[in-house]
Amino acid sequence: MDDSQTWTAVPGAAQRARSVLAAAWSCAVTAQGGREEYVGAHTVRGDGRVVLRVPEDSALGSAAIRAPRGEPSAVLEFADVAPVPVRDRIRARLRLAGRLVPEARHLVFHPARVVLRQPSGTVVVGIEEFTAAAPDPLALAEAGLLTHLADAHPEAVERLTRLVGPDSLHGAVRVRPLAVDRHALTLRIERARGHGDVRLPFHTPADDVAALTERMHALLLQAGAASCPRALQRQRADGDG
């Protein structure tokens, strides 16, 4: 069953890629046939270049020095993992191919090719578009926002299901917050077999946490005025029996 709702705005591929890059805490680097995993060792510059802090004796530094000038010499891979435990927690994968250039005590990665993989499909993002894009304004705060919603306000998540169509809730065994961006909150609807995602759009985009708080309150007011979906009512009655 396809639960996706396409009637609300979604982040473009370039912004989505920059959001994954901005929020990622770890990355895998492949260069000269070798592969290394780094945690908390990178930062991102405004134009999308990635600065890696690696040990002085790292093989990665030697590979960067030996690489032919002007040719792609490395691949960086990032995974976007849902902060709230759900099925299939990998929401997207970002793969960057480009050059590693030694700079002071760091390595600076200059991307030349950007590939974003999401459940909806794989997109090659133009490098100029990627460079010019900015992360979603909620990207860095998303993990804390979603875990707080799931852990401290499960009743709010349940109330928000009133905004979901009965067909999407049919057979649901659990509903969890999966993602949030400036345009919408996404819920993951899990069933005994399979799952689906539904986006609940905000009335206007939220460009900071304060604005998101107001948009969430508006969604909850809207949900409070809606009737409880029959599919969910039936599920509760079965569970109570």
Coordinates of N, CA and C in Angstrom, one line a residue:
M1 N 0.8 -1.2 0.0 CA 0.0 0.0 0.0 C 0.9 1.2 0.0
D2 N 0.6 2.2 -0.9 CA 1.3 3.4 -1.0 C 0.7 4.4 -0.1
D3 N 1.4 4.8 1.0 CA 0.9 5.8 2.0 C 1.3 7.2 1.7
S4 N 2.2 7.4 0.7 CA 2.8 8.7 0.4 C 1.8 9.7 0.0
Q5 N 1.9 10.9 0.5 CA 1.0 12.0 0.2 C 1.8 13.0 -0.5
T6 N 1.6 13.3 -1.8 CA 2.4 14.2 -2.6 C 1.9 15.6 -2.7
W7 N 0.8 15.9 -1.9 CA 0.2 17.2 -2.1 C 0.8 18.2 -1.2
T8 N 1.9 17.9 -0.5 CA 2.6 18.9 0.3 C 4.0 19.1 -0.3
A9 N 4.6 20.3 -0.1 CA 5.9 20.5 -0.6 C 7.0 19.6 0.1
V10 N 8.0 19.2 -0.7 CA 9.1 18.4 -0.1 C 10.4 19.1 -0.5
P11 N 11.4 18.9 0.3 CA 12.7 19.5 0.0 C 13.2 19.0 -1.3
G12 N 13.9 19.9 -2.1 CA 14.5 19.5 -3.3 C 15.7 18.5 -3.1
A13 N 16.1 17.8 -4.1 CA 17.2 16.9 -4.0 C 18.5 17.5 -3.5
A14 N 18.8 18.7 -4.0 CA 20.0 19.4 -3.5 C 20.0 19.8 -2.1
Q15 N 18.8 20.3 -1.6 CA 18.7 20.7 -0.2 C 18.7 19.4 0.6
R16 N 18.0 18.4 0.2 CA 18.0 17.1 0.9 C 19.4 16.6 1.1
A17 N 20.2 16.6 0.0 CA 21.6 16.1 0.1 C 22.4 17.0 1.1
R18 N 22.2 18.3 1.0 CA 23.0 19.2 2.0 C 22.5 18.9 3.4
S19 N 21.2 18.6 3.6 CA 20.7 18.3 5.0 C 21.4 17.0 5.5
V20 N 21.4 16.0 4.7 CA 22.1 14.8 5.1 C 23.5 15.0 5.5
L21 N 24.2 15.8 4.6 CA 25.6 16.1 4.9 C 25.8 16.9 6.2
A22 N 24.9 17.9 6.4 CA 25.0 18.7 7.6 C 24.8 18.0 8.9
A23 N 23.8 17.0 8.9 CA 23.5 16.4 10.1 C 24.3 15.1 10.4
A24 N 24.9 14.5 9.4 CA 25.7 13.3 9.6 C 26.8 13.4 10.6
W25 N 26.9 12.4 11.4 CA 28.0 12.4 12.4 C 29.2 11.6 12.0
S26 N 29.0 10.7 11.1 CA 30.0 9.8 10.7 C 30.1 9.7 9.2
C27 N 31.2 9.2 8.6 CA 31.3 9.0 7.2 C 32.3 7.9 6.9
A28 N 32.1 7.3 5.7 CA 33.0 6.3 5.2 C 33.8 6.9 4.1
V29 N 35.1 6.7 4.1 CA 36.0 7.3 3.0 C 36.7 6.2 2.3
T30 N 36.6 6.2 1.0 CA 37.3 5.2 0.2 C 38.3 5.9 -0.7
A31 N 39.5 5.5 -0.7 CA 40.6 6.1 -1.5 C 41.7 5.2 -1.7
Q32 N 42.2 5.1 -2.9 CA 43.3 4.2 -3.3 C 43.0 2.8 -2.9
G33 N 41.8 2.4 -3.1 CA 41.4 1.0 -2.8 C 41.2 0.7 -1.3
G34 N 41.5 1.6 -0.4 CA 41.3 1.4 1.0 C 40.0 2.1 1.5
R35 N 39.5 1.7 2.6 CA 38.2 2.3 3.1 C 38.4 2.5 4.6
E36 N 38.1 3.7 5.1 CA 38.2 4.0 6.5 C 36.9 4.6 7.0
E37 N 36.5 4.4 8.2 CA 35.3 4.9 8.8 C 35.7 6.0 9.9
Y38 N 35.1 7.2 9.8 CA 35.4 8.3 10.7 C 34.1 8.7 11.4
V39 N 34.2 8.9 12.7 CA 33.1 9.4 13.6 C 33.5 10.7 14.2
G40 N 32.7 11.7 14.0 CA 32.9 13.1 14.5 C 34.2 13.7 14.0
A41 N 34.6 13.4 12.8 CA 35.9 13.9 12.3 C 35.7 14.8 11.1
H42 N 34.5 15.2 10.8 CA 34.4 16.1 9.6 C 33.5 17.3 9.9
T43 N 33.7 18.4 9.2 CA 32.9 19.5 9.2 C 32.6 19.9 7.8
V44 N 31.6 20.7 7.6 CA 31.1 21.1 6.2 C 31.2 22.6 6.0
R45 N 31.8 23.0 5.0 CA 31.9 24.4 4.6 C 30.7 24.9 3.9
G46 N 30.5 26.2 3.8 CA 29.3 26.7 3.2 C 29.0 26.3 1.8
D47 N 30.1 26.0 1.1 CA 29.9 25.6 -0.4 C 29.8 24.1 -0.5
G48 N 29.8 23.3 0.6 CA 29.6 21.9 0.5 C 30.9 21.1 0.5
R49 N 32.0 21.8 0.6 CA 33.3 21.1 0.8 C 33.4 20.5 2.2
V50 N 34.0 19.3 2.3 CA 34.1 18.6 3.6 C 35.5 18.6 4.1
V51 N 35.7 19.0 5.3 CA 37.0 19.1 5.9 C 37.1 17.9 6.9
L52 N 38.1 17.0 6.6 CA 38.4 15.8 7.4 C 39.5 16.0 8.3
R53 N 39.4 15.7 9.6 CA 40.5 15.7 10.5 C 40.9 14.2 10.7
V54 N 42.0 13.9 10.1 CA 42.5 12.5 10.2 C 43.9 12.4 10.9
P55 N 44.2 11.3 11.5 CA 45.5 11.1 12.1 C 46.7 11.4 11.1
E56 N 47.8 11.9 11.6 CA 48.9 12.2 10.8 C 49.4 11.0 10.0
D57 N 49.3 9.8 10.6 CA 49.8 8.6 10.0 C 48.8 7.9 9.2
S58 N 47.6 8.6 8.9 CA 46.6 7.9 8.2 C 47.0 7.7 6.7
A59 N 46.6 6.5 6.2 CA 46.9 6.2 4.8 C 46.1 7.1 3.9
L60 N 45.0 7.7 4.4 CA 44.2 8.6 3.6 C 45.0 9.8 3.2
G61 N 45.8 10.4 4.1 CA 46.6 11.5 3.8 C 47.6 11.2 2.7
S62 N 48.3 10.1 2.8 CA 49.2 9.7 1.7 C 48.5 9.5 0.4
A63 N 47.3 8.9 0.4 CA 46.6 8.7 -0.8 C 46.2 10.0 -1.5
A64 N 45.9 11.0 -0.7 CA 45.5 12.3 -1.2 C 46.7 13.0 -1.9
I65 N 47.9 12.8 -1.3 CA 49.1 13.4 -1.8 C 49.5 12.7 -3.1
R66 N 49.3 11.4 -3.2 CA 49.7 10.7 -4.4 C 48.7 10.8 -5.6
A67 N 47.5 11.2 -5.3 CA 46.5 11.2 -6.3 C 46.8 12.1 -7.4
P68 N 46.6 11.7 -8.7 CA 46.8 12.6 -9.8 C 46.0 13.9 -9.7
R69 N 46.7 15.0 -10.0 CA 46.0 16.3 -9.8 C 44.8 16.5 -10.8
G70 N 43.7 16.9 -10.2 CA 42.5 17.2 -11.0 C 41.6 16.0 -11.2
E71 N 42.0 14.8 -10.8 CA 41.2 13.6 -11.0 C 40.5 13.2 -9.7
P72 N 39.3 12.7 -9.8 CA 38.6 12.2 -8.5 C 39.5 11.2 -7.8
S73 N 39.7 11.4 -6.5 CA 40.6 10.5 -5.8 C 40.0 9.8 -4.6
A74 N 38.7 10.1 -4.3 CA 38.1 9.6 -3.1 C 36.5 9.6 -3.3
V75 N 35.9 8.8 -2.5 CA 34.5 8.7 -2.4 C 34.1 8.8 -0.9
L76 N 33.2 9.7 -0.6 CA 32.7 9.9 0.8 C 31.2 9.4 0.8
E77 N 30.9 8.6 1.8 CA 29.5 8.1 1.9 C 28.9 8.4 3.3
F78 N 27.7 8.9 3.3 CA 27.0 9.3 4.5 C 25.6 8.6 4.5
A79 N 25.2 8.2 5.7 CA 23.9 7.6 5.9 C 23.0 8.5 6.8
D80 N 21.8 8.7 6.3 CA 20.8 9.5 7.1 C 20.0 8.5 7.9
V81 N 20.2 8.4 9.2 CA 19.5 7.4 10.0 C 18.4 8.1 10.8
A82 N 17.2 7.5 10.8 CA 16.1 8.1 11.6 C 16.5 8.1 13.1
P83 N 16.3 9.3 13.7 CA 16.7 9.4 15.2 C 15.8 8.5 16.1
V84 N 14.5 8.3 15.7 CA 13.6 7.5 16.4 C 13.6 6.1 15.9
P85 N 13.7 5.1 16.8 CA 13.7 3.7 16.3 C 12.5 3.3 15.5
V86 N 12.7 3.0 14.3 CA 11.6 2.5 13.4 C 12.2 1.4 12.5
R87 N 11.3 0.8 11.8 CA 11.8 -0.2 10.8 C 12.5 0.5 9.7
D88 N 13.5 -0.1 9.1 CA 14.2 0.5 8.0 C 14.6 1.9 8.4
R89 N 15.6 2.1 9.3 CA 15.9 3.4 9.8 C 16.7 4.3 8.9
I90 N 17.3 3.7 7.8 CA 18.1 4.4 6.9 C 17.1 5.2 6.0
R91 N 17.1 6.5 6.1 CA 16.1 7.3 5.3 C 16.7 7.7 4.0
A92 N 18.1 7.8 3.9 CA 18.7 8.2 2.7 C 20.2 7.9 2.8
R93 N 20.8 7.8 1.7 CA 22.3 7.6 1.6 C 22.8 8.6 0.6
L94 N 23.9 9.2 1.0 CA 24.6 10.3 0.2 C 26.0 9.8 -0.2
R95 N 26.3 9.9 -1.5 CA 27.6 9.4 -2.0 C 28.2 10.6 -2.8
L96 N 29.4 11.0 -2.3 CA 30.1 12.1 -3.0 C 31.4 11.6 -3.6
A97 N 31.7 11.8 -4.8 CA 33.0 11.5 -5.4 C 33.7 12.8 -5.8
G98 N 35.0 12.8 -5.5 CA 35.8 14.0 -5.7 C 37.2 13.9 -5.4
R99 N 37.8 15.0 -5.0 CA 39.2 15.1 -4.7 C 39.5 15.4 -3.3
L100 N 40.5 14.8 -2.7 CA 41.0 15.1 -1.4 C 42.2 15.9 -1.5
V101 N 42.2 17.1 -0.9 CA 43.4 18.0 -1.1 C 43.9 18.3 0.3
P102 N 45.2 18.1 0.6 CA 45.8 18.4 1.9 C 45.8 19.9 2.1
E103 N 45.4 20.3 3.3 CA 45.3 21.8 3.6 C 45.6 21.9 5.1
A104 N 46.8 22.5 5.4 CA 47.3 22.6 6.8 C 47.3 21.2 7.4
R105 N 46.6 21.0 8.5 CA 46.6 19.7 9.1 C 45.4 18.9 8.8
H106 N 44.7 19.3 7.8 CA 43.4 18.7 7.4 C 43.5 18.2 6.0
L107 N 42.4 17.4 5.6 CA 42.2 17.1 4.2 C 40.8 17.7 3.8
V108 N 40.8 18.4 2.7 CA 39.6 19.1 2.2 C 39.1 18.3 1.0
F109 N 37.9 17.9 1.1 CA 37.3 17.1 0.0 C 36.5 18.1 -0.9
H110 N 36.8 18.1 -2.2 CA 36.1 18.9 -3.2 C 35.2 18.0 -4.0
P111 N 33.9 18.0 -3.8 CA 33.0 17.1 -4.5 C 32.9 17.4 -6.0
A112 N 32.8 16.4 -6.8 CA 32.6 16.6 -8.2 C 31.4 15.9 -8.7
R113 N 30.9 14.9 -7.9 CA 29.7 14.2 -8.3 C 28.9 13.8 -7.0
V114 N 27.6 14.1 -7.1 CA 26.8 13.9 -5.9 C 25.6 13.0 -6.2
V115 N 25.4 11.9 -5.5 CA 24.3 10.9 -5.7 C 23.6 10.8 -4.4
L116 N 22.3 11.0 -4.5 CA 21.4 10.9 -3.3 C 20.5 9.7 -3.6
R117 N 20.5 8.7 -2.6 CA 19.6 7.6 -2.7 C 18.5 7.7 -1.6
Q118 N 17.3 7.6 -2.0 CA 16.1 7.7 -1.1 C 15.2 6.5 -1.5
P119 N 14.2 6.2 -0.6 CA 13.3 5.2 -1.0 C 12.5 5.5 -2.2
S120 N 12.4 6.8 -2.5 CA 11.6 7.2 -3.7 C 12.5 7.0 -5.0
G121 N 13.8 6.8 -4.9 CA 14.6 6.7 -6.0 C 16.0 7.3 -5.8
T122 N 16.8 7.1 -6.8 CA 18.2 7.7 -6.8 C 18.3 8.9 -7.7
V123 N 18.9 10.0 -7.2 CA 19.0 11.2 -8.0 C 20.5 11.6 -8.0
V124 N 20.9 12.0 -9.2 CA 22.3 12.6 -9.4 C 22.0 14.1 -9.3
V125 N 22.6 14.8 -8.3 CA 22.5 16.2 -8.1 C 23.6 17.0 -8.8
G126 N 23.2 18.0 -9.5 CA 24.2 18.8 -10.2 C 25.1 19.5 -9.2
I127 N 26.4 19.5 -9.5 CA 27.4 20.0 -8.6 C 27.1 21.5 -8.3
E128 N 26.8 22.3 -9.3 CA 26.5 23.7 -9.0 C 25.3 23.9 -8.1
E129 N 24.3 23.1 -8.3 CA 23.1 23.1 -7.5 C 23.4 22.7 -6.1
F130 N 24.2 21.7 -5.9 CA 24.6 21.2 -4.6 C 25.4 22.3 -3.9
T131 N 26.3 22.9 -4.6 CA 27.1 23.9 -4.0 C 26.3 25.1 -3.5
A132 N 25.3 25.5 -4.3 CA 24.5 26.7 -4.0 C 23.5 26.4 -2.9
A133 N 23.1 25.1 -2.7 CA 22.0 24.8 -1.8 C 22.4 25.0 -0.4
A134 N 21.4 25.1 0.5 CA 21.6 25.2 1.9 C 20.8 24.1 2.6
P135 N 21.3 23.6 3.7 CA 20.5 22.5 4.4 C 19.1 23.0 4.8
D136 N 18.2 22.1 5.1 CA 16.9 22.5 5.6 C 17.2 23.2 7.0
P137 N 16.5 24.3 7.3 CA 16.8 25.0 8.5 C 16.6 24.2 9.8
L138 N 15.9 23.1 9.7 CA 15.6 22.3 10.9 C 16.6 21.1 10.9
A139 N 17.4 20.9 10.0 CA 18.2 19.7 9.9 C 19.0 19.4 11.1
L140 N 19.7 20.4 11.7 CA 20.6 20.1 12.8 C 19.8 19.9 14.1
A141 N 18.5 20.4 14.2 CA 17.7 20.2 15.4 C 16.8 19.0 15.3
E142 N 16.7 18.4 14.1 CA 15.7 17.4 13.9 C 15.8 16.2 14.8
A143 N 16.9 15.7 15.1 CA 17.1 14.5 15.9 C 16.5 14.8 17.3
G144 N 16.9 15.9 17.9 CA 16.4 16.2 19.2 C 14.9 16.5 19.2
L145 N 14.4 17.1 18.2 CA 12.9 17.4 18.1 C 12.1 16.1 18.0
L146 N 12.6 15.2 17.2 CA 11.8 14.0 17.0 C 11.9 13.0 18.2
T147 N 13.0 12.9 18.8 CA 13.1 12.0 20.0 C 12.3 12.6 21.1
H148 N 12.3 13.9 21.3 CA 11.5 14.5 22.3 C 10.0 14.3 22.1
L149 N 9.6 14.4 20.8 CA 8.2 14.2 20.5 C 7.8 12.7 20.7
A150 N 8.6 11.8 20.3 CA 8.3 10.4 20.5 C 8.4 9.9 22.0
D151 N 9.3 10.4 22.7 CA 9.5 10.0 24.1 C 8.7 10.7 25.1
A152 N 8.5 12.0 24.9 CA 7.8 12.8 25.9 C 6.4 13.1 25.6
H153 N 6.0 12.9 24.3 CA 4.6 13.3 23.9 C 4.0 12.2 23.0
P154 N 4.0 11.0 23.4 CA 3.4 9.9 22.6 C 1.9 10.2 22.4
E155 N 1.2 10.9 23.3 CA -0.2 11.1 23.1 C -0.4 12.1 22.0
A156 N 0.6 13.0 21.8 CA 0.5 14.0 20.6 C 0.6 13.2 19.3
V157 N 1.5 12.2 19.3 CA 1.6 11.4 18.0 C 0.4 10.7 17.7
E158 N -0.2 10.1 18.8 CA -1.5 9.4 18.6 C -2.6 10.4 18.1
R159 N -2.6 11.6 18.7 CA -3.7 12.5 18.2 C -3.5 12.9 16.8
L160 N -2.2 13.0 16.3 CA -1.9 13.4 14.9 C -2.4 12.4 13.9
T161 N -2.6 11.1 14.4 CA -3.1 10.1 13.5 C -4.5 10.4 13.0
R162 N -5.2 11.3 13.7 CA -6.5 11.7 13.2 C -6.4 12.5 11.9
L163 N -5.3 12.9 11.5 CA -5.1 13.6 10.2 C -4.7 12.7 9.1
V164 N -4.6 11.4 9.4 CA -4.2 10.4 8.5 C -5.4 9.7 7.9
G165 N -5.4 9.4 6.6 CA -6.6 8.7 6.1 C -6.7 7.3 6.6
P166 N -8.0 6.8 6.8 CA -8.2 5.5 7.3 C -7.5 4.4 6.5
D167 N -7.4 4.5 5.2 CA -6.8 3.5 4.4 C -5.3 3.3 4.8
S168 N -4.7 4.5 5.1 CA -3.2 4.4 5.5 C -3.1 3.8 6.9
L169 N -4.1 3.9 7.8 CA -4.0 3.4 9.1 C -4.5 1.9 9.2
H170 N -5.0 1.4 8.2 CA -5.6 0.1 8.2 C -4.5 -0.9 8.6
G171 N -4.7 -1.7 9.7 CA -3.7 -2.7 10.1 C -2.5 -2.1 10.8
A172 N -2.5 -0.8 11.2 CA -1.4 -0.2 11.9 C -1.2 -0.8 13.2
V173 N 0.1 -1.1 13.6 CA 0.4 -1.6 14.9 C 1.2 -0.6 15.7
R174 N 1.8 0.4 15.0 CA 2.6 1.4 15.7 C 2.8 2.6 14.7
V175 N 2.7 3.8 15.3 CA 2.9 5.0 14.5 C 4.0 5.8 15.2
R176 N 5.1 6.2 14.5 CA 6.2 6.9 15.1 C 6.6 8.1 14.2
P177 N 7.1 9.2 14.8 CA 7.6 10.3 14.0 C 8.9 9.9 13.3
L178 N 8.9 10.1 12.0 CA 10.1 9.6 11.2 C 11.0 10.8 10.8
A179 N 10.4 11.9 10.4 CA 11.2 13.0 9.9 C 10.4 14.3 10.1
V180 N 11.2 15.4 10.1 CA 10.5 16.7 10.0 C 11.4 17.7 9.2
D181 N 10.8 18.5 8.4 CA 11.6 19.5 7.7 C 10.7 20.8 7.7
R182 N 11.1 21.8 7.1 CA 10.4 23.1 7.2 C 9.0 23.0 6.6
H183 N 8.7 22.0 5.8 CA 7.4 21.9 5.2 C 6.4 21.0 5.9
A184 N 6.9 20.0 6.6 CA 6.0 19.0 7.1 C 6.6 18.0 8.1
L185 N 5.7 17.4 8.9 CA 6.1 16.3 9.8 C 5.7 15.0 9.1
T186 N 6.7 14.0 9.1 CA 6.4 12.7 8.4 C 6.3 11.7 9.5
L187 N 5.2 10.9 9.4 CA 4.9 9.8 10.3 C 5.2 8.4 9.6
R188 N 5.8 7.5 10.4 CA 6.0 6.2 9.9 C 4.9 5.3 10.5
I189 N 4.1 4.7 9.6 CA 3.0 3.8 10.0 C 3.5 2.4 9.8
E190 N 3.6 1.6 10.9 CA 4.1 0.3 10.8 C 2.9 -0.7 11.0
R191 N 2.9 -1.7 10.2 CA 1.9 -2.8 10.2 C 2.6 -4.1 10.5
A192 N 1.8 -5.1 10.7 CA 2.3 -6.4 11.0 C 3.3 -6.8 9.9
R193 N 2.9 -6.5 8.6 CA 3.7 -6.7 7.5 C 3.9 -5.4 6.7
G194 N 5.0 -4.9 6.7 CA 5.3 -3.7 5.9 C 5.1 -2.4 6.7
H195 N 5.3 -1.3 6.0 CA 5.1 0.0 6.6 C 4.9 1.0 5.5
G196 N 4.5 2.2 5.9 CA 4.3 3.3 5.0 C 4.5 4.7 5.7
D197 N 4.7 5.7 4.9 CA 5.0 7.0 5.5 C 4.0 8.0 5.0
V198 N 3.6 8.9 5.9 CA 2.6 10.0 5.5 C 3.1 11.3 6.0
R199 N 3.1 12.3 5.1 CA 3.5 13.7 5.5 C 2.3 14.5 5.9
L200 N 2.5 15.2 7.0 CA 1.4 16.1 7.5 C 2.0 17.5 7.3
P201 N 1.4 18.2 6.3 CA 2.0 19.5 5.9 C 1.7 20.6 6.9
F202 N 2.6 21.6 7.1 CA 2.4 22.8 7.9 C 1.7 23.8 7.0
H203 N 0.9 24.7 7.6 CA 0.2 25.7 6.8 C 1.1 26.7 6.1
T204 N 2.3 26.9 6.7 CA 3.4 27.7 6.1 C 4.7 27.1 6.6
P205 N 5.8 27.2 5.8 CA 7.1 26.7 6.1 C 7.6 27.2 7.5
A206 N 8.3 26.4 8.2 CA 8.9 26.7 9.5 C 10.4 26.9 9.3
D207 N 10.9 28.1 9.5 CA 12.3 28.3 9.2 C 13.2 28.3 10.5
D208 N 12.6 28.0 11.7 CA 13.4 27.8 12.9 C 12.5 27.0 13.9
V209 N 13.1 26.7 15.0 CA 12.5 25.9 16.0 C 11.2 26.6 16.6
A210 N 11.3 27.9 16.8 CA 10.2 28.6 17.3 C 9.0 28.5 16.4
A211 N 9.3 28.7 15.1 CA 8.2 28.6 14.1 C 7.7 27.2 14.0
L212 N 8.5 26.2 14.2 CA 8.1 24.8 14.1 C 7.1 24.5 15.3
T213 N 7.4 25.0 16.5 CA 6.6 24.9 17.6 C 5.1 25.3 17.3
E214 N 5.1 26.5 16.7 CA 3.7 27.0 16.3 C 3.1 26.1 15.3
R215 N 3.8 25.6 14.3 CA 3.2 24.8 13.3 C 2.7 23.5 13.9
M216 N 3.5 22.9 14.8 CA 3.0 21.7 15.5 C 1.8 21.9 16.3
H217 N 1.7 23.0 17.0 CA 0.5 23.4 17.8 C -0.7 23.5 16.8
A218 N -0.5 24.1 15.6 CA -1.6 24.2 14.7 C -2.0 22.8 14.2
L219 N -1.1 21.9 13.9 CA -1.4 20.5 13.5 C -2.2 19.8 14.6
L220 N -1.8 20.0 15.9 CA -2.5 19.3 17.0 C -3.9 19.9 17.2
L221 N -4.1 21.2 16.9 CA -5.5 21.8 17.0 C -6.3 21.2 15.9
Q222 N -5.7 21.1 14.7 CA -6.4 20.5 13.6 C -6.8 19.1 13.9
A223 N -5.9 18.4 14.5 CA -6.2 17.0 14.8 C -7.2 16.9 15.9
G224 N -7.2 17.8 16.8 CA -8.2 17.7 17.9 C -9.6 17.9 17.4
A225 N -9.8 18.7 16.3 CA -11.1 18.9 15.7 C -11.5 17.8 14.8
A226 N -10.6 16.8 14.5 CA -10.9 15.7 13.6 C -11.4 14.5 14.4
S227 N -12.2 13.7 13.7 CA -12.7 12.5 14.3 C -11.6 11.4 14.3
C228 N -11.7 10.5 15.3 CA -10.7 9.4 15.3 C -10.9 8.5 14.2
P229 N -9.9 8.1 13.4 CA -10.1 7.2 12.2 C -10.7 5.9 12.6
R230 N -11.6 5.4 11.8 CA -12.3 4.2 12.1 C -11.3 3.0 12.2
A231 N -10.3 3.0 11.4 CA -9.3 1.9 11.4 C -8.6 1.9 12.7
L232 N -8.3 3.1 13.3 CA -7.6 3.1 14.5 C -8.5 2.7 15.7
Q233 N -9.7 3.1 15.6 CA -10.7 2.8 16.6 C -10.9 1.2 16.6
R234 N -10.9 0.6 15.5 CA -11.1 -0.8 15.4 C -9.8 -1.5 16.0
Q235 N -8.7 -0.9 15.7 CA -7.4 -1.5 16.2 C -7.4 -1.5 17.7
R236 N -7.8 -0.3 18.3 CA -7.8 -0.2 19.8 C -8.8 -1.2 20.4
A237 N -10.0 -1.3 19.8 CA -11.0 -2.3 20.3 C -10.5 -3.7 20.3
D238 N -9.8 -4.1 19.2 CA -9.2 -5.4 19.1 C -8.2 -5.6 20.2
G239 N -7.3 -4.5 20.4 CA -6.3 -4.7 21.4 C -6.8 -4.7 22.8
D240 N -7.9 -4.0 23.1 CA -8.5 -4.0 24.4 C -9.2 -5.4 24.7
G241 N -9.6 -6.1 23.7 CA -10.3 -7.3 23.9 C -9.3 -8.4 24.3

